[in-house]
N, CA, C and O atoms as a printed pandas DataFrame, in Angstrom:
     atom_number atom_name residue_name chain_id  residue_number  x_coord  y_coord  z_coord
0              1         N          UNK        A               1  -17.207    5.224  -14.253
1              2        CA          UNK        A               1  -15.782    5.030  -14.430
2              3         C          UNK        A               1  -15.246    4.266  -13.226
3              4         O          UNK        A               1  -15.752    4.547  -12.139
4              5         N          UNK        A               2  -14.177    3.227  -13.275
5              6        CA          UNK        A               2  -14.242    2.330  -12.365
6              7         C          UNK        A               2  -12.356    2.136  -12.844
7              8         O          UNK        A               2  -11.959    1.802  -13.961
8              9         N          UNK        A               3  -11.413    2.481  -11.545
9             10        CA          UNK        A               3  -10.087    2.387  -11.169
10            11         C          UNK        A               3   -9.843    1.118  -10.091
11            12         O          UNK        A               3  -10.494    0.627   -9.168
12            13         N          UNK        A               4   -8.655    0.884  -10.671
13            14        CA          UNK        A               4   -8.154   -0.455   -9.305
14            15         C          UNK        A               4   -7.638   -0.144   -7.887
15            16         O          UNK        A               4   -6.611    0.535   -7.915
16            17         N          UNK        A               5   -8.049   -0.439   -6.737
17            18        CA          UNK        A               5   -7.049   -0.002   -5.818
18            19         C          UNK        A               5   -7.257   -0.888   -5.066
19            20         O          UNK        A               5   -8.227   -1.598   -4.798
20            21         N          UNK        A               6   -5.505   -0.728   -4.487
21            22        CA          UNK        A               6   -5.309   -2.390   -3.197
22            23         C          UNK        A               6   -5.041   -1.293   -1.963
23            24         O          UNK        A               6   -4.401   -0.242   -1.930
24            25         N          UNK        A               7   -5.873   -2.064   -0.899
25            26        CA          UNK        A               7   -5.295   -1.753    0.718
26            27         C          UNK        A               7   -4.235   -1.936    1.077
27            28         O          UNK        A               7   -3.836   -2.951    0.506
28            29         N          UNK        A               8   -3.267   -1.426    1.910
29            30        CA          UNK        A               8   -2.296   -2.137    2.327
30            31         C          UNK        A               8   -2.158   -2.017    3.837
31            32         O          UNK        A               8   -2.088   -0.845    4.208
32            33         N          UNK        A               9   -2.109   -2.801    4.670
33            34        CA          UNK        A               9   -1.799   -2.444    6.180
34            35         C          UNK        A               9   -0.116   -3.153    6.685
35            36         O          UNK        A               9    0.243   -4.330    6.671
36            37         N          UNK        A              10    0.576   -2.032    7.058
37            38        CA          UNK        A              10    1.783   -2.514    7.504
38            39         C          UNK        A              10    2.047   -1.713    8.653
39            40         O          UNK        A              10    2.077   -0.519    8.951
40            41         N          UNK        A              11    2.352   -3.617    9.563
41            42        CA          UNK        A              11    2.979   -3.264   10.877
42            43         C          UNK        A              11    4.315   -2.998   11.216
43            44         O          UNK        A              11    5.092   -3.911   10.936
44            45         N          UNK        A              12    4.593   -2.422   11.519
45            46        CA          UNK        A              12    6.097   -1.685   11.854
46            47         C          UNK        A              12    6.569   -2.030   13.295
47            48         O          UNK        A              12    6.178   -1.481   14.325
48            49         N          UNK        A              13    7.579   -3.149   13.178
49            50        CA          UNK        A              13    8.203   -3.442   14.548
50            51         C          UNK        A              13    8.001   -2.112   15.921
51            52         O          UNK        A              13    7.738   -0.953   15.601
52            53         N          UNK        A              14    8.147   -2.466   17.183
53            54        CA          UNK        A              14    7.919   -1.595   18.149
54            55         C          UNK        A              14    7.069   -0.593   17.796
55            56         O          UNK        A              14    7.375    0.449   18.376
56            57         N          UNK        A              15    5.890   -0.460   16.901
57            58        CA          UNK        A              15    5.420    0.640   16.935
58            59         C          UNK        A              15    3.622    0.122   17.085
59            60         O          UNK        A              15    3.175   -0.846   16.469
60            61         N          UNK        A              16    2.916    0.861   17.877
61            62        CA          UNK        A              16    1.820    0.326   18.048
62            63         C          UNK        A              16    0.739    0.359   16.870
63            64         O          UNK        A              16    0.308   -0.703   16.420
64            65         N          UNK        A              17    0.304    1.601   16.376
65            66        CA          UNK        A              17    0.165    1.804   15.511
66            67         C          UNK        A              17    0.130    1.302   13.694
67            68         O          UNK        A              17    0.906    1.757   12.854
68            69         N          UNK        A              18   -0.631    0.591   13.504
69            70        CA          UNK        A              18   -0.345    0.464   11.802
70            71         C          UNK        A              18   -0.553    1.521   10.882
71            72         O          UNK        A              18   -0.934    2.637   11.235
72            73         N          UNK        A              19   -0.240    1.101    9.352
73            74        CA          UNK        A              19    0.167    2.252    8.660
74            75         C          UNK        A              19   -0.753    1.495    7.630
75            76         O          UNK        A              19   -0.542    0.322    7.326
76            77         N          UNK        A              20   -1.670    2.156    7.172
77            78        CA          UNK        A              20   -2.650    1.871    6.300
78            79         C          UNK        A              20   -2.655    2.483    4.791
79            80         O          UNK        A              20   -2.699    3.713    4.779
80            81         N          UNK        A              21   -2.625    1.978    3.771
81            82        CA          UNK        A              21   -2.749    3.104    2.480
82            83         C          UNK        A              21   -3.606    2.422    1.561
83            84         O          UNK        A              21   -4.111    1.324    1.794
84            85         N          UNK        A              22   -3.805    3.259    0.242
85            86        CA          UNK        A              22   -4.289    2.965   -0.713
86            87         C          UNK        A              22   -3.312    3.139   -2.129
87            88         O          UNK        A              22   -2.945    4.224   -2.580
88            89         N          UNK        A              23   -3.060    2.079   -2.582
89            90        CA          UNK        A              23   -2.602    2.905   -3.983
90            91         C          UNK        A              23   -3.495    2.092   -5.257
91            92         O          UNK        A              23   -4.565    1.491   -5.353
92            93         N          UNK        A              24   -2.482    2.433   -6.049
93            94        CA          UNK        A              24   -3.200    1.892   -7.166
94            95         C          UNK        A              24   -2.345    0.946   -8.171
95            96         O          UNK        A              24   -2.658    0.792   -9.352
96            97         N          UNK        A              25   -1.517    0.492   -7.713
97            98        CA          UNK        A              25   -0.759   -0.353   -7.852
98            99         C          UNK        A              25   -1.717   -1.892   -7.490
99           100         O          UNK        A              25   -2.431   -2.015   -6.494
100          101         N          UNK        A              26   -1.585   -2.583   -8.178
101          102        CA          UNK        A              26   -1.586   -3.920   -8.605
102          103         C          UNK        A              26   -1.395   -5.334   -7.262
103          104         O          UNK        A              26   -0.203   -5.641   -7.251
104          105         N          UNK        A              27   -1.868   -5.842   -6.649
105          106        CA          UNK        A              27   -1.584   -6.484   -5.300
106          107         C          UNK        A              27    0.122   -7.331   -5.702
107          108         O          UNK        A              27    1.019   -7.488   -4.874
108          109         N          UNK        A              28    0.163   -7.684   -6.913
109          110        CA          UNK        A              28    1.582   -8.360   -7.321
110          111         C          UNK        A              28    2.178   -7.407   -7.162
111          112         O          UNK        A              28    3.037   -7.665   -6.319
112          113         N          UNK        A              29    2.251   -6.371   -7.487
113          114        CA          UNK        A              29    3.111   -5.317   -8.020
114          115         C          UNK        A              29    3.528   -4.826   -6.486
115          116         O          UNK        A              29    4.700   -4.534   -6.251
116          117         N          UNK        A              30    2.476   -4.748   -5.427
117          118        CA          UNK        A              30    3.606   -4.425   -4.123
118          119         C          UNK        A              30    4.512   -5.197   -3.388
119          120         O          UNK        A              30    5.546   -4.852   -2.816
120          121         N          UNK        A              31    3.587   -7.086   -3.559
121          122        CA          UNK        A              31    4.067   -7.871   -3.111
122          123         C          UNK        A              31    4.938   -7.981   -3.315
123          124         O          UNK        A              31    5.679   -8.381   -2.417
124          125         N          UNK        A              32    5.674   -7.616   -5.092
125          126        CA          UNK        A              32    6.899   -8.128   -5.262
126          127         C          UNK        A              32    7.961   -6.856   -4.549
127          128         O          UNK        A              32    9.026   -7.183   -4.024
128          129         N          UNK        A              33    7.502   -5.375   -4.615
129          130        CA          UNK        A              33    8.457   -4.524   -3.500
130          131         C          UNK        A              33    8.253   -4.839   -2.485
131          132         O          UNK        A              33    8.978   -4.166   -1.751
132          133         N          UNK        A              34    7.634   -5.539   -1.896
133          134        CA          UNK        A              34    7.712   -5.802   -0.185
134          135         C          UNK        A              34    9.047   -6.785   -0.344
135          136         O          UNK        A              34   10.115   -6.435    0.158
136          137         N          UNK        A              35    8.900   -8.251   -1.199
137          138        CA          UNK        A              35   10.059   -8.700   -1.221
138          139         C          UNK        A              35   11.474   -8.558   -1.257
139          140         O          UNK        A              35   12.409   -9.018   -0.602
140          141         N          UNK        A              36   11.307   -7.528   -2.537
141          142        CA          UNK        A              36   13.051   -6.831   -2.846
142          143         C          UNK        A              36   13.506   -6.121   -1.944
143          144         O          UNK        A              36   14.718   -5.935   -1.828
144          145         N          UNK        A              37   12.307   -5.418   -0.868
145          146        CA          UNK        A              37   12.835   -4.737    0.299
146          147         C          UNK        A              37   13.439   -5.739    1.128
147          148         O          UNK        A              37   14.564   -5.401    1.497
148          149         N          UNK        A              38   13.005   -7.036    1.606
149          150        CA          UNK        A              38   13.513   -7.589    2.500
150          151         C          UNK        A              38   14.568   -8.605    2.114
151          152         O          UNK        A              38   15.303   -9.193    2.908
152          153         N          UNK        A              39   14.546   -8.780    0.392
153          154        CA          UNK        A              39   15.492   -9.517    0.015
154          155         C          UNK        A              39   16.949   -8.398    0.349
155          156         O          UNK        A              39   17.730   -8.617    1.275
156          157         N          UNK        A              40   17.060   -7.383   -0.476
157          158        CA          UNK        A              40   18.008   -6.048   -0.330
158          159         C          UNK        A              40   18.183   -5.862    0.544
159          160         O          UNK        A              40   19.392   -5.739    0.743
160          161         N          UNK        A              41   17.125   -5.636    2.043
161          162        CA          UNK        A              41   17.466   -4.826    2.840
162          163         C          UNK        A              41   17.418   -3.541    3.112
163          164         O          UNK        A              41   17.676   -2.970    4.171
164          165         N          UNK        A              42   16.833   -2.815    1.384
165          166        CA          UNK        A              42   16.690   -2.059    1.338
166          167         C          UNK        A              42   15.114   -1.633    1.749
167          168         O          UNK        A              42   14.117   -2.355    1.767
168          169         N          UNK        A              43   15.283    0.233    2.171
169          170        CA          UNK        A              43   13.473    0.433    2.335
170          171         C          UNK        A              43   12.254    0.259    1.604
171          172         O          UNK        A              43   12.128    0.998    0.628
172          173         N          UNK        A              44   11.398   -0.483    1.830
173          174        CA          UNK        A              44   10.196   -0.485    1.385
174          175         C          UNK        A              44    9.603    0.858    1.263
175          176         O          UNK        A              44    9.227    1.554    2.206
176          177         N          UNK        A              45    9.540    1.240   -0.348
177          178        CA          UNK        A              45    9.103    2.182   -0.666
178          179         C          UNK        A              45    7.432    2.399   -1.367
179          180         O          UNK        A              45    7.481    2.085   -2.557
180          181         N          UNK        A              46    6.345    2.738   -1.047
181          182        CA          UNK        A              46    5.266    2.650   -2.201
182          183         C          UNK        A              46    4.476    4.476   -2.232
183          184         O          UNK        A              46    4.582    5.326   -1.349
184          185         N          UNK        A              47    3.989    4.548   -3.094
185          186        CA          UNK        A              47    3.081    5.860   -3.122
186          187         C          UNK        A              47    1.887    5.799   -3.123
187          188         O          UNK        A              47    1.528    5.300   -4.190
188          189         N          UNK        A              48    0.823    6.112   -2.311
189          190        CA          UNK        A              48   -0.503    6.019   -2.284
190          191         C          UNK        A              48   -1.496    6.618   -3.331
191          192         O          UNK        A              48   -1.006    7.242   -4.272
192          193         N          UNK        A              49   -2.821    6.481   -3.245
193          194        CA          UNK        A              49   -3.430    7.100   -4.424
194          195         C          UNK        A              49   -3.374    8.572   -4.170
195          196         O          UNK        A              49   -3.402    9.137   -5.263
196          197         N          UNK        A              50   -3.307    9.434   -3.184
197          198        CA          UNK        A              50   -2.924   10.974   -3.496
198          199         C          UNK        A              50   -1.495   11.337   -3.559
199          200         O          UNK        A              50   -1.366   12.471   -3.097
200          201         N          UNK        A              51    0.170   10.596   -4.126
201          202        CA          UNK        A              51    0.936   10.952   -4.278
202          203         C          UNK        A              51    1.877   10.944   -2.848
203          204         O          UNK        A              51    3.084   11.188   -2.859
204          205         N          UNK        A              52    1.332   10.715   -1.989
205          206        CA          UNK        A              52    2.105   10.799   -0.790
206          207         C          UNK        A              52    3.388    9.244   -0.878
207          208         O          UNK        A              52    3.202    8.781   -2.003
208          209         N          UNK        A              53    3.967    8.795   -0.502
209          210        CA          UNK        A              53    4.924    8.861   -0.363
210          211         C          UNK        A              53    5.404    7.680    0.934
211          212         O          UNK        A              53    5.975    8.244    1.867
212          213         N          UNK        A              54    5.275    6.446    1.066
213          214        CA          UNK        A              54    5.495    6.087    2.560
214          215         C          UNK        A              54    6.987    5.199    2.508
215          216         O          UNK        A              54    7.085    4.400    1.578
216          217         N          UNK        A              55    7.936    5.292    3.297
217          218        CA          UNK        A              55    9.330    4.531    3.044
218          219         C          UNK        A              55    9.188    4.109    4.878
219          220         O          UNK        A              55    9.201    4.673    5.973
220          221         N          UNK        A              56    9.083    3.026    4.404
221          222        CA          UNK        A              56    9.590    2.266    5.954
222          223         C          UNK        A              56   11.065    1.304    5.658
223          224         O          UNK        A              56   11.095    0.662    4.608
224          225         N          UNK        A              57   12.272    1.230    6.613
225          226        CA          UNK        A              57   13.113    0.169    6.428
226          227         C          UNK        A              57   12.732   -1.053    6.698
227          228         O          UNK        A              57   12.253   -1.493    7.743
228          229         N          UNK        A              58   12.986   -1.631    5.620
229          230        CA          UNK        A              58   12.950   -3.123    5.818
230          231         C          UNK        A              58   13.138   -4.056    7.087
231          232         O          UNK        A              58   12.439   -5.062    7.205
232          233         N          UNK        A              59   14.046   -3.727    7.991
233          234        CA          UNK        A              59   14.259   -3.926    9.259
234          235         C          UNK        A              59   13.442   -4.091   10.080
235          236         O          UNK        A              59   13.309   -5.055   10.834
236          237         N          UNK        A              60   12.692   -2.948    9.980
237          238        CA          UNK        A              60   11.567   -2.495   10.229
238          239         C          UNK        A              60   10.224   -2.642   10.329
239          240         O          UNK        A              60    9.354   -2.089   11.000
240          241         N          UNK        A              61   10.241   -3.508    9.517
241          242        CA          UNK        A              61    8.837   -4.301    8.945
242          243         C          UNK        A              61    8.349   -5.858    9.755
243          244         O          UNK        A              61    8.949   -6.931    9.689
244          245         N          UNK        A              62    7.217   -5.581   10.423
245          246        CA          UNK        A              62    6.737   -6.516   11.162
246          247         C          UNK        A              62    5.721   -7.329   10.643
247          248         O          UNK        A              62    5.313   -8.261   11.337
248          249         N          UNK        A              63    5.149   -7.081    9.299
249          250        CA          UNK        A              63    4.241   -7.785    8.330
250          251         C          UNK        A              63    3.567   -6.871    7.398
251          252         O          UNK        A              63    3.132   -5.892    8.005
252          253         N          UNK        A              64    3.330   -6.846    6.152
253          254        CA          UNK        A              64    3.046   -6.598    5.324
254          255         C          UNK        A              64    1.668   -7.024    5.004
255          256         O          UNK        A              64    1.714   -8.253    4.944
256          257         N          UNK        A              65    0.099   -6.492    4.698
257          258        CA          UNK        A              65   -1.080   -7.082    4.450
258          259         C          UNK        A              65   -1.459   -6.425    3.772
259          260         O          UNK        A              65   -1.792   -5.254    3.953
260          261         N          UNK        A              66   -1.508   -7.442    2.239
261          262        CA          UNK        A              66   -1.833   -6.815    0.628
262          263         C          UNK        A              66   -3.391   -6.875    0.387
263          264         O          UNK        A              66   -3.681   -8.069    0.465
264          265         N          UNK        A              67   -4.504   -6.151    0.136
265          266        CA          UNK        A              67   -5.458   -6.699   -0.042
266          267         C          UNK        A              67   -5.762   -7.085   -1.118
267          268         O          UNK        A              67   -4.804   -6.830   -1.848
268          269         N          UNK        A              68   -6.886   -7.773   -1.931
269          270        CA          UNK        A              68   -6.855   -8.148   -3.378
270          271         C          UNK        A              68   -7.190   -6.852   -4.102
271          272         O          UNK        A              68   -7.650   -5.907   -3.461
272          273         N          UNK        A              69   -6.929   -6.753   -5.712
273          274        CA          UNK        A              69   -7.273   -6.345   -6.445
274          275         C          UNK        A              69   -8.588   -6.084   -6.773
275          276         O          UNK        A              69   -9.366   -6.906   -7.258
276          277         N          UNK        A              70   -8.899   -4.612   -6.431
277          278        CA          UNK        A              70  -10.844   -4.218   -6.213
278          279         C          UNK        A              70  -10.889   -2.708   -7.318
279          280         O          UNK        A              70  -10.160   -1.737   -7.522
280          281         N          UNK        A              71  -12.218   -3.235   -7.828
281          282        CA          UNK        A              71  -12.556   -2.034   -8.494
282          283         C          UNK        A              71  -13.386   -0.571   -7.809
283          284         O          UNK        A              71  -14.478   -0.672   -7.250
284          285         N          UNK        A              72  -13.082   -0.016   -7.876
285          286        CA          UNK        A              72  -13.949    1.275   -6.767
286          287         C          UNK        A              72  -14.026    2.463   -8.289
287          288         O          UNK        A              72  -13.399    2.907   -9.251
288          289         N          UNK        A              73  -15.242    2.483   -7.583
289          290        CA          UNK        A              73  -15.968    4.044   -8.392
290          291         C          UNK        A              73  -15.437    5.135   -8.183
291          292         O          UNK        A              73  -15.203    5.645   -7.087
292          293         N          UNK        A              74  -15.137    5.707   -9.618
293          294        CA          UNK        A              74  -14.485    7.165   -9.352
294          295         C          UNK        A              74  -15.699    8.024   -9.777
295          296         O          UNK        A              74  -16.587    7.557  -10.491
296          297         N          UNK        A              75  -15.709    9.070   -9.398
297          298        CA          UNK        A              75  -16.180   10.081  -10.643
298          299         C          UNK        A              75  -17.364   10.892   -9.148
299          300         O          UNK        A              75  -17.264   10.724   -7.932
300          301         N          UNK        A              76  -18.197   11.589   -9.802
301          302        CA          UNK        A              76  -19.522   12.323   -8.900
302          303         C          UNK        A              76  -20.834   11.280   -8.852
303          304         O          UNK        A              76  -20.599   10.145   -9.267
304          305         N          UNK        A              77  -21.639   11.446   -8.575
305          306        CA          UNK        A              77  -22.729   10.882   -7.938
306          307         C          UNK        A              77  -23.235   11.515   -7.292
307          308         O          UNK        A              77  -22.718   12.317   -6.515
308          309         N          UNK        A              78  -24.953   11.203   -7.542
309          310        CA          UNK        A              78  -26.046   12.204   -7.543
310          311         C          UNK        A              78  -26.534   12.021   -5.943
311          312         O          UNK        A              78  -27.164   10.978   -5.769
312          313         N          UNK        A              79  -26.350   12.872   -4.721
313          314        CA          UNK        A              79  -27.195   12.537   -3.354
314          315         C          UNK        A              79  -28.687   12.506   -3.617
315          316         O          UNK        A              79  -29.471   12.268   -2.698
């Protein structure tokens, strides 16, 4: 069984630290909320693949890095 998931790494002005996730959202599909965040002004909102939750303000945002669209294996597997 085989699900989509994109990386995302976002740098956050003054903060050293990046903020790394996974969801399962579509590489268009964040690109275009990274935009409306900075078109709006409003926070960049996305949810990762365990439900969590990340809102940074737009303000805030020092670059955005979408990775492509990858298939990864779900399921058990035999050691």
């Amino acid at each position: 069984m085989e699900a989509m998931g994109v990386e995302i790494t976002i740098g956050v002005q003054h903060v050293a630290r990046e903020l790394v996730l996974e969801t399962d959202q579509t590489s268009d599909a964040v690109v275009e909320h990274v935009r409306t965040a900075l078109e709006t002004g409003n926070a960049l909102e996305l949810t990762d693949t365990r439900g969590r939750r990340v809102v940074v303000p737009a303000a805030a945002l020092g670059y955005v890095e979408v990775g492509g669209d990858e298939a990864r294996k779900v399921g058990f597997h035999n050691l």
